[in-house]
CSV table of C-alpha atoms in Angstrom, one decimal:
chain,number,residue,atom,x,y,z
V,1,UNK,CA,-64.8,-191.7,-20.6
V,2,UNK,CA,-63.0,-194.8,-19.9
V,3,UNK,CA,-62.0,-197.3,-21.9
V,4,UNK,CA,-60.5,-200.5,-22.0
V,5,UNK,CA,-58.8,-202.1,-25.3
V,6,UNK,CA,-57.2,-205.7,-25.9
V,7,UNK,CA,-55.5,-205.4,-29.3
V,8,UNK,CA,-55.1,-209.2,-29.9
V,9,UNK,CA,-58.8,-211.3,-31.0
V,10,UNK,CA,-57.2,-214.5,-30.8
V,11,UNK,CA,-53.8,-215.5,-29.2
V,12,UNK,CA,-52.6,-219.1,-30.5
V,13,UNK,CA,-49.4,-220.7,-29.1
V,14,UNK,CA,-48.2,-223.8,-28.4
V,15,UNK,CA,-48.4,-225.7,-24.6
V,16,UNK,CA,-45.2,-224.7,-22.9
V,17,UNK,CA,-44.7,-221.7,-24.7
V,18,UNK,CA,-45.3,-218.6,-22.9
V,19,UNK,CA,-48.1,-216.2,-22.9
V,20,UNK,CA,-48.9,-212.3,-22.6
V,21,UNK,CA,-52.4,-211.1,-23.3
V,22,UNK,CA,-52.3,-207.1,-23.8
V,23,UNK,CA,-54.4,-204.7,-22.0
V,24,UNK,CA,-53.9,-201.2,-22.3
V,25,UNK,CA,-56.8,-198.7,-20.6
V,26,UNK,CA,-57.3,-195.1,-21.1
V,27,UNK,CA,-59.0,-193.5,-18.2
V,28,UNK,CA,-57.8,-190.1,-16.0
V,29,UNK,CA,-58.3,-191.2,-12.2
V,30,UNK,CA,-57.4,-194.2,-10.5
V,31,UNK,CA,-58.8,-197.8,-11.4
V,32,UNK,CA,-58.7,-200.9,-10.7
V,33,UNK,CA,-58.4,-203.5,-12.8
V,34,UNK,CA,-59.2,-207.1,-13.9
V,35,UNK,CA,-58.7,-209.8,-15.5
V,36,UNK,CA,-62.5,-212.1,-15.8
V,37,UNK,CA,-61.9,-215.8,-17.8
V,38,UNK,CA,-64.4,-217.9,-19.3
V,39,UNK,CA,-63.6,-221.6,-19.9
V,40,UNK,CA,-65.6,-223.3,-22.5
V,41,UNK,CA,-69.1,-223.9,-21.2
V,42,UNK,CA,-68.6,-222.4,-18.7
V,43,UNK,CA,-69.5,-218.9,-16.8
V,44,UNK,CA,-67.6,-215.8,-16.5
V,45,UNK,CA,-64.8,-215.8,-13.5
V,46,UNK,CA,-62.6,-213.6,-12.3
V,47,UNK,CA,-59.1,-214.6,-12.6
V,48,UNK,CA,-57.0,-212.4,-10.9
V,49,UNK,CA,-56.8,-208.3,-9.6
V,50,UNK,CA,-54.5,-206.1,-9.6
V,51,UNK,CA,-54.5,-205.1,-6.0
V,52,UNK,CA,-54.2,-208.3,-4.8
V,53,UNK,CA,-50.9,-208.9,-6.5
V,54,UNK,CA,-51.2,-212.5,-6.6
V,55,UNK,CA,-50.2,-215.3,-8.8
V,56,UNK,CA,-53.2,-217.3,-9.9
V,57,UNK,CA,-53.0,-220.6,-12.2
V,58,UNK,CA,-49.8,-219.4,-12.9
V,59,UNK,CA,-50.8,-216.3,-14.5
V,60,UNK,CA,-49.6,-212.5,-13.3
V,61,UNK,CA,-50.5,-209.2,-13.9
V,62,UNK,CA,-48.6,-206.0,-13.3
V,63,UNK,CA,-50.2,-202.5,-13.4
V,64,UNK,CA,-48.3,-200.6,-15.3
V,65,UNK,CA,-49.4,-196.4,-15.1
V,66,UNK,CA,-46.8,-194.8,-17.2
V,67,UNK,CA,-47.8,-197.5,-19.8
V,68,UNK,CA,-51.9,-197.6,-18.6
V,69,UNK,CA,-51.0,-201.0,-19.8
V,70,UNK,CA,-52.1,-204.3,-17.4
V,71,UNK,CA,-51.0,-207.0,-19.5
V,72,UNK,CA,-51.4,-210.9,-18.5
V,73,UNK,CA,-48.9,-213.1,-18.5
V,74,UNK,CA,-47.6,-217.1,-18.1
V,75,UNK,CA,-44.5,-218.0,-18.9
V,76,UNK,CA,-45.6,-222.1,-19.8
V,77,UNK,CA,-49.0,-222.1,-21.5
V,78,UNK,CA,-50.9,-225.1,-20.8
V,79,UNK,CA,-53.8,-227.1,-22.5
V,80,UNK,CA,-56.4,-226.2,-20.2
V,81,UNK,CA,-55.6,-222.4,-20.1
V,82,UNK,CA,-57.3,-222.1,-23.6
V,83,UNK,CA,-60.6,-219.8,-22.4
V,84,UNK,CA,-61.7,-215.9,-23.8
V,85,UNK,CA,-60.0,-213.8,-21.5
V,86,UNK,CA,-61.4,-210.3,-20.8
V,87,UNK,CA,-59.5,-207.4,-19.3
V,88,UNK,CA,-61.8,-205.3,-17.1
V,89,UNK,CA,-61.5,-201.3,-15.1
V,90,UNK,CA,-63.3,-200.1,-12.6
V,91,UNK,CA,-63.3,-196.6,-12.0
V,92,UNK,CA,-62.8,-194.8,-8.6
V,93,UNK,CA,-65.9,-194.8,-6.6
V,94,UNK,CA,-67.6,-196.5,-8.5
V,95,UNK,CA,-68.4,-200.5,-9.0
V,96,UNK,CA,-69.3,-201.1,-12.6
V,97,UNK,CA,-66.6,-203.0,-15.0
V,98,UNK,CA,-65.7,-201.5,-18.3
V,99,UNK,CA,-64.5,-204.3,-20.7
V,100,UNK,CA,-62.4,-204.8,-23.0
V,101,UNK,CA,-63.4,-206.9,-26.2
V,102,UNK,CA,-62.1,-210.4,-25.1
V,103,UNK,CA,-59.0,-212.1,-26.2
V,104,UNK,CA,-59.7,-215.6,-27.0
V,105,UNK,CA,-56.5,-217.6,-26.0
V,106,UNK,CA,-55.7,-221.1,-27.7
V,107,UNK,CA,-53.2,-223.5,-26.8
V,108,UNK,CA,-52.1,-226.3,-28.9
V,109,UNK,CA,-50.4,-229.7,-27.8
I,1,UNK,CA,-73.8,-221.9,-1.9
I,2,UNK,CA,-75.7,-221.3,-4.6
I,3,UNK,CA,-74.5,-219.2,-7.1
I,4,UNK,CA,-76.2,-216.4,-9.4
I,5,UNK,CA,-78.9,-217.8,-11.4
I,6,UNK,CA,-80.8,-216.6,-14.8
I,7,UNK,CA,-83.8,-217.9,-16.5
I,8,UNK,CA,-84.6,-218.9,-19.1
I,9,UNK,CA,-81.1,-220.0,-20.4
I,10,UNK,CA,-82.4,-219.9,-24.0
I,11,UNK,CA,-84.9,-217.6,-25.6
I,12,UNK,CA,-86.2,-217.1,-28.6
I,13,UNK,CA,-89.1,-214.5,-29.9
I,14,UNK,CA,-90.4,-212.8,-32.6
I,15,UNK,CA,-89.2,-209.0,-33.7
I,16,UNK,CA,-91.6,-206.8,-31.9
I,17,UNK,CA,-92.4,-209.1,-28.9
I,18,UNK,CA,-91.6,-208.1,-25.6
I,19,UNK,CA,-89.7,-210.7,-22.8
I,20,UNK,CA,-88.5,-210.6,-19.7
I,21,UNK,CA,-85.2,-212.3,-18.3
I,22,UNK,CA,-84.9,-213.1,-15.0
I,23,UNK,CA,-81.9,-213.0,-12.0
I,24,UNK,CA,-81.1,-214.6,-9.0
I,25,UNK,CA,-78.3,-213.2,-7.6
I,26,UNK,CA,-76.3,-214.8,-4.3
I,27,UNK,CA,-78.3,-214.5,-1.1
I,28,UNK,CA,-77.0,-211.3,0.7
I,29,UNK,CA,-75.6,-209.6,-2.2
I,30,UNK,CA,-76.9,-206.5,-2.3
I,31,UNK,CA,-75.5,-205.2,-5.8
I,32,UNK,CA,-76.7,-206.5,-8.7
I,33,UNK,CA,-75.2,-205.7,-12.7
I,34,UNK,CA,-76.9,-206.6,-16.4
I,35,UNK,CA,-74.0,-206.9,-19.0
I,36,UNK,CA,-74.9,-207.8,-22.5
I,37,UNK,CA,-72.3,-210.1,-24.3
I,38,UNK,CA,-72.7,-210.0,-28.3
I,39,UNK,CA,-70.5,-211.1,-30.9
I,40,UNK,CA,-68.1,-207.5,-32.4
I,41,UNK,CA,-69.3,-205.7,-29.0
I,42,UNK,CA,-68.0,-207.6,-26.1
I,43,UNK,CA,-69.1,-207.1,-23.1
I,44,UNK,CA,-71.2,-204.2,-22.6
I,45,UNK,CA,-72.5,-202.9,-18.9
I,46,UNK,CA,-76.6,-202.5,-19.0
I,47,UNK,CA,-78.0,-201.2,-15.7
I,48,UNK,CA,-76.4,-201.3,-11.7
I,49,UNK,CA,-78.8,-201.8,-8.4
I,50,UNK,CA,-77.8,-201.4,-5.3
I,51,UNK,CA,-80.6,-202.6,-3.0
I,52,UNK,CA,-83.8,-202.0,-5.4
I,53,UNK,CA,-82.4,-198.6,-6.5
I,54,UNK,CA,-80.7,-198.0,-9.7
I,55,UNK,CA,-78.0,-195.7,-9.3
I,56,UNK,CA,-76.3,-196.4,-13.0
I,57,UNK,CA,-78.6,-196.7,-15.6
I,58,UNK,CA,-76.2,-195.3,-18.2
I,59,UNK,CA,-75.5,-198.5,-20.1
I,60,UNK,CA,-79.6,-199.3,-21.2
I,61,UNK,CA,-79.3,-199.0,-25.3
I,62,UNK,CA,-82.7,-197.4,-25.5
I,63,UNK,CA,-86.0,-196.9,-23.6
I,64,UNK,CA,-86.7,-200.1,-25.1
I,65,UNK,CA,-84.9,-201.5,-22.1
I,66,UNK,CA,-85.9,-201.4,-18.8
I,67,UNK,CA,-84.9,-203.3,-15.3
I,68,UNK,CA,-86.5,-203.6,-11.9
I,69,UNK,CA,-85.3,-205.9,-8.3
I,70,UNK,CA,-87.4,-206.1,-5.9
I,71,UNK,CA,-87.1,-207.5,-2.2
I,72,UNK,CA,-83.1,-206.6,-2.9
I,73,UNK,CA,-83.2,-209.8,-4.2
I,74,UNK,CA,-84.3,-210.5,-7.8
I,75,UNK,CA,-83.9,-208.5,-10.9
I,76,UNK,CA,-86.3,-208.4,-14.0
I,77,UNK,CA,-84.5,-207.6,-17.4
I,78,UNK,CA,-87.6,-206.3,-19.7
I,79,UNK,CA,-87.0,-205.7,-23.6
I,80,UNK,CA,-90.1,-204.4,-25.3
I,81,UNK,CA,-90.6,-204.6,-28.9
I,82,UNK,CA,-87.7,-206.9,-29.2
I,83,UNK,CA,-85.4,-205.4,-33.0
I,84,UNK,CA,-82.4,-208.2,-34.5
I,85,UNK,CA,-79.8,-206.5,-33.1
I,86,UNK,CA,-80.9,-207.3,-29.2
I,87,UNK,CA,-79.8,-210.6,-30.3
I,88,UNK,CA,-76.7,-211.6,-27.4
I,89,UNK,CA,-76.3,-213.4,-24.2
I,90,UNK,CA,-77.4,-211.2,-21.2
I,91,UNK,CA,-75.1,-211.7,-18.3
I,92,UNK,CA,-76.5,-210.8,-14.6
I,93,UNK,CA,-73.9,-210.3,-12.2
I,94,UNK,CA,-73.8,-210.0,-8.1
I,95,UNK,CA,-71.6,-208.7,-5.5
I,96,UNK,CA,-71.3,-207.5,-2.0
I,97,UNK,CA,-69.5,-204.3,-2.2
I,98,UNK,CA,-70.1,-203.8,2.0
I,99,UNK,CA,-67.3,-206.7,2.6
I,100,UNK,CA,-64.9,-204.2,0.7
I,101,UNK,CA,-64.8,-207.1,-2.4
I,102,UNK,CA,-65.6,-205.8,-5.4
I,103,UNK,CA,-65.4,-209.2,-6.9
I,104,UNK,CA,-68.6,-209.6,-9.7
I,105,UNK,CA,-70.4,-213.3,-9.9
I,106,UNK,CA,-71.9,-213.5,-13.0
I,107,UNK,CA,-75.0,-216.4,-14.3
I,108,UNK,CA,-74.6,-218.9,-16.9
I,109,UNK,CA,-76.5,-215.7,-19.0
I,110,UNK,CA,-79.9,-216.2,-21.2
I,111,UNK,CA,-79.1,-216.2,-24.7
I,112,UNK,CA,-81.7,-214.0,-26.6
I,113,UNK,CA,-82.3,-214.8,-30.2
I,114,UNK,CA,-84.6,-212.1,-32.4
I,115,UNK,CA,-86.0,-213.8,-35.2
């Protein structure tokens, strides 16, 4: 079965500082993965995927196989990037995410 | 547009009631997921539709739980003889695999408190 774990429960740092939420995933095919953000208040949203390759709010996100590792990263936290962040696979064929626990991320002035 | 809505936003019952949550997803989306969000757990996946047929019902704790959509359009969450530990925020998600986006939209989520 698949499975997706974030080591970390919280992440603090301070603004400017930079950031690298883990993901590693354990699963035999192919997946995709994700990375979903929730702001305070505020609903689940997916931040960024891997196969689009993009840069979103500053954040990236490489896959790495060797490692099954797709860890998140900034390189100048700010303020307003303190959310739960929630790594996410889904599995070939298929359309249902596996998450990981949540990594609640806090950034301090 | 509108996005996915859930009703009610709060709920809270008696062990050993029944309820039913409710979900709205985006018009034209023709998946439609229950996750269940509780504190130590995560995230869990409940139930998938695709159109009003459940392809994925691996994820439903116990026959306890139980989902329908009807018209491809909304989805009925129903927990019968509600126990403490169904206690968590039910997410409903949508998404329309046919564009080749496999992007998930998820509610604002009913909180379900088992008193």
């Amino acid at each position: 079965a698949q499975r997706v774990t974030q080591p970390e429960k919280l992440l603090s740092v301070f603004k400017g500082a930079p950031v690298e939420l883990k993901c590693n995933y354990s699963y035999s095919g192919s997946p995709e993965l994700f990375w979903y953000v929730q702001y305070s208040r505020q609903r689940l949203q997916l931040l960024l995927r891997h196969i689009s390759r993009e840069s979103i709010k500053g954040f990236t996100a490489d896959l790495n196989k060797g490692e099954t590792s797709f860890h998140l990263k900034k390189p100048f936290a700010q303020e307003e990037d303190s959310a739960m962040y929630y790594c996410a696979l889904v599995r070939s064929g298929y359309s249902t995410l596996t998450f990981g626990k949540g990594t609640m991320l806090l950034v301090s002035p | 547009g509108a996005g996915v809505s859930q009703s009610p936003s709060n709920k809270v019952t008696e062990k050993g009631k029944d309820v039913e949550l409710r979900c709205d997803p985006i018009s034209g989306h023709t998946a439609l997921y229950w996750y269940r969000q509780s504190l130590g757990q995560g995230l869990e996946f409940l139930i998938y539709f695709q159109g009003n047929s459940a392809p994925d019902k691996s994820g439903l704790p116990s026959d306890r739980f139980s989902a329908e959509r009807t018209g491809g359009s909304v989805s009925t969450l129903t927990i019968q003889r509600t126990q403490q530990e169904d206690s968590a925020v039910y997410l409903c998600a949508s998404s329309s695999p046919g564009t080749g986006s496999y992007e998930q939209y998820f509610g604002p989520g009913t909180r379900l408190t088992v008193t």
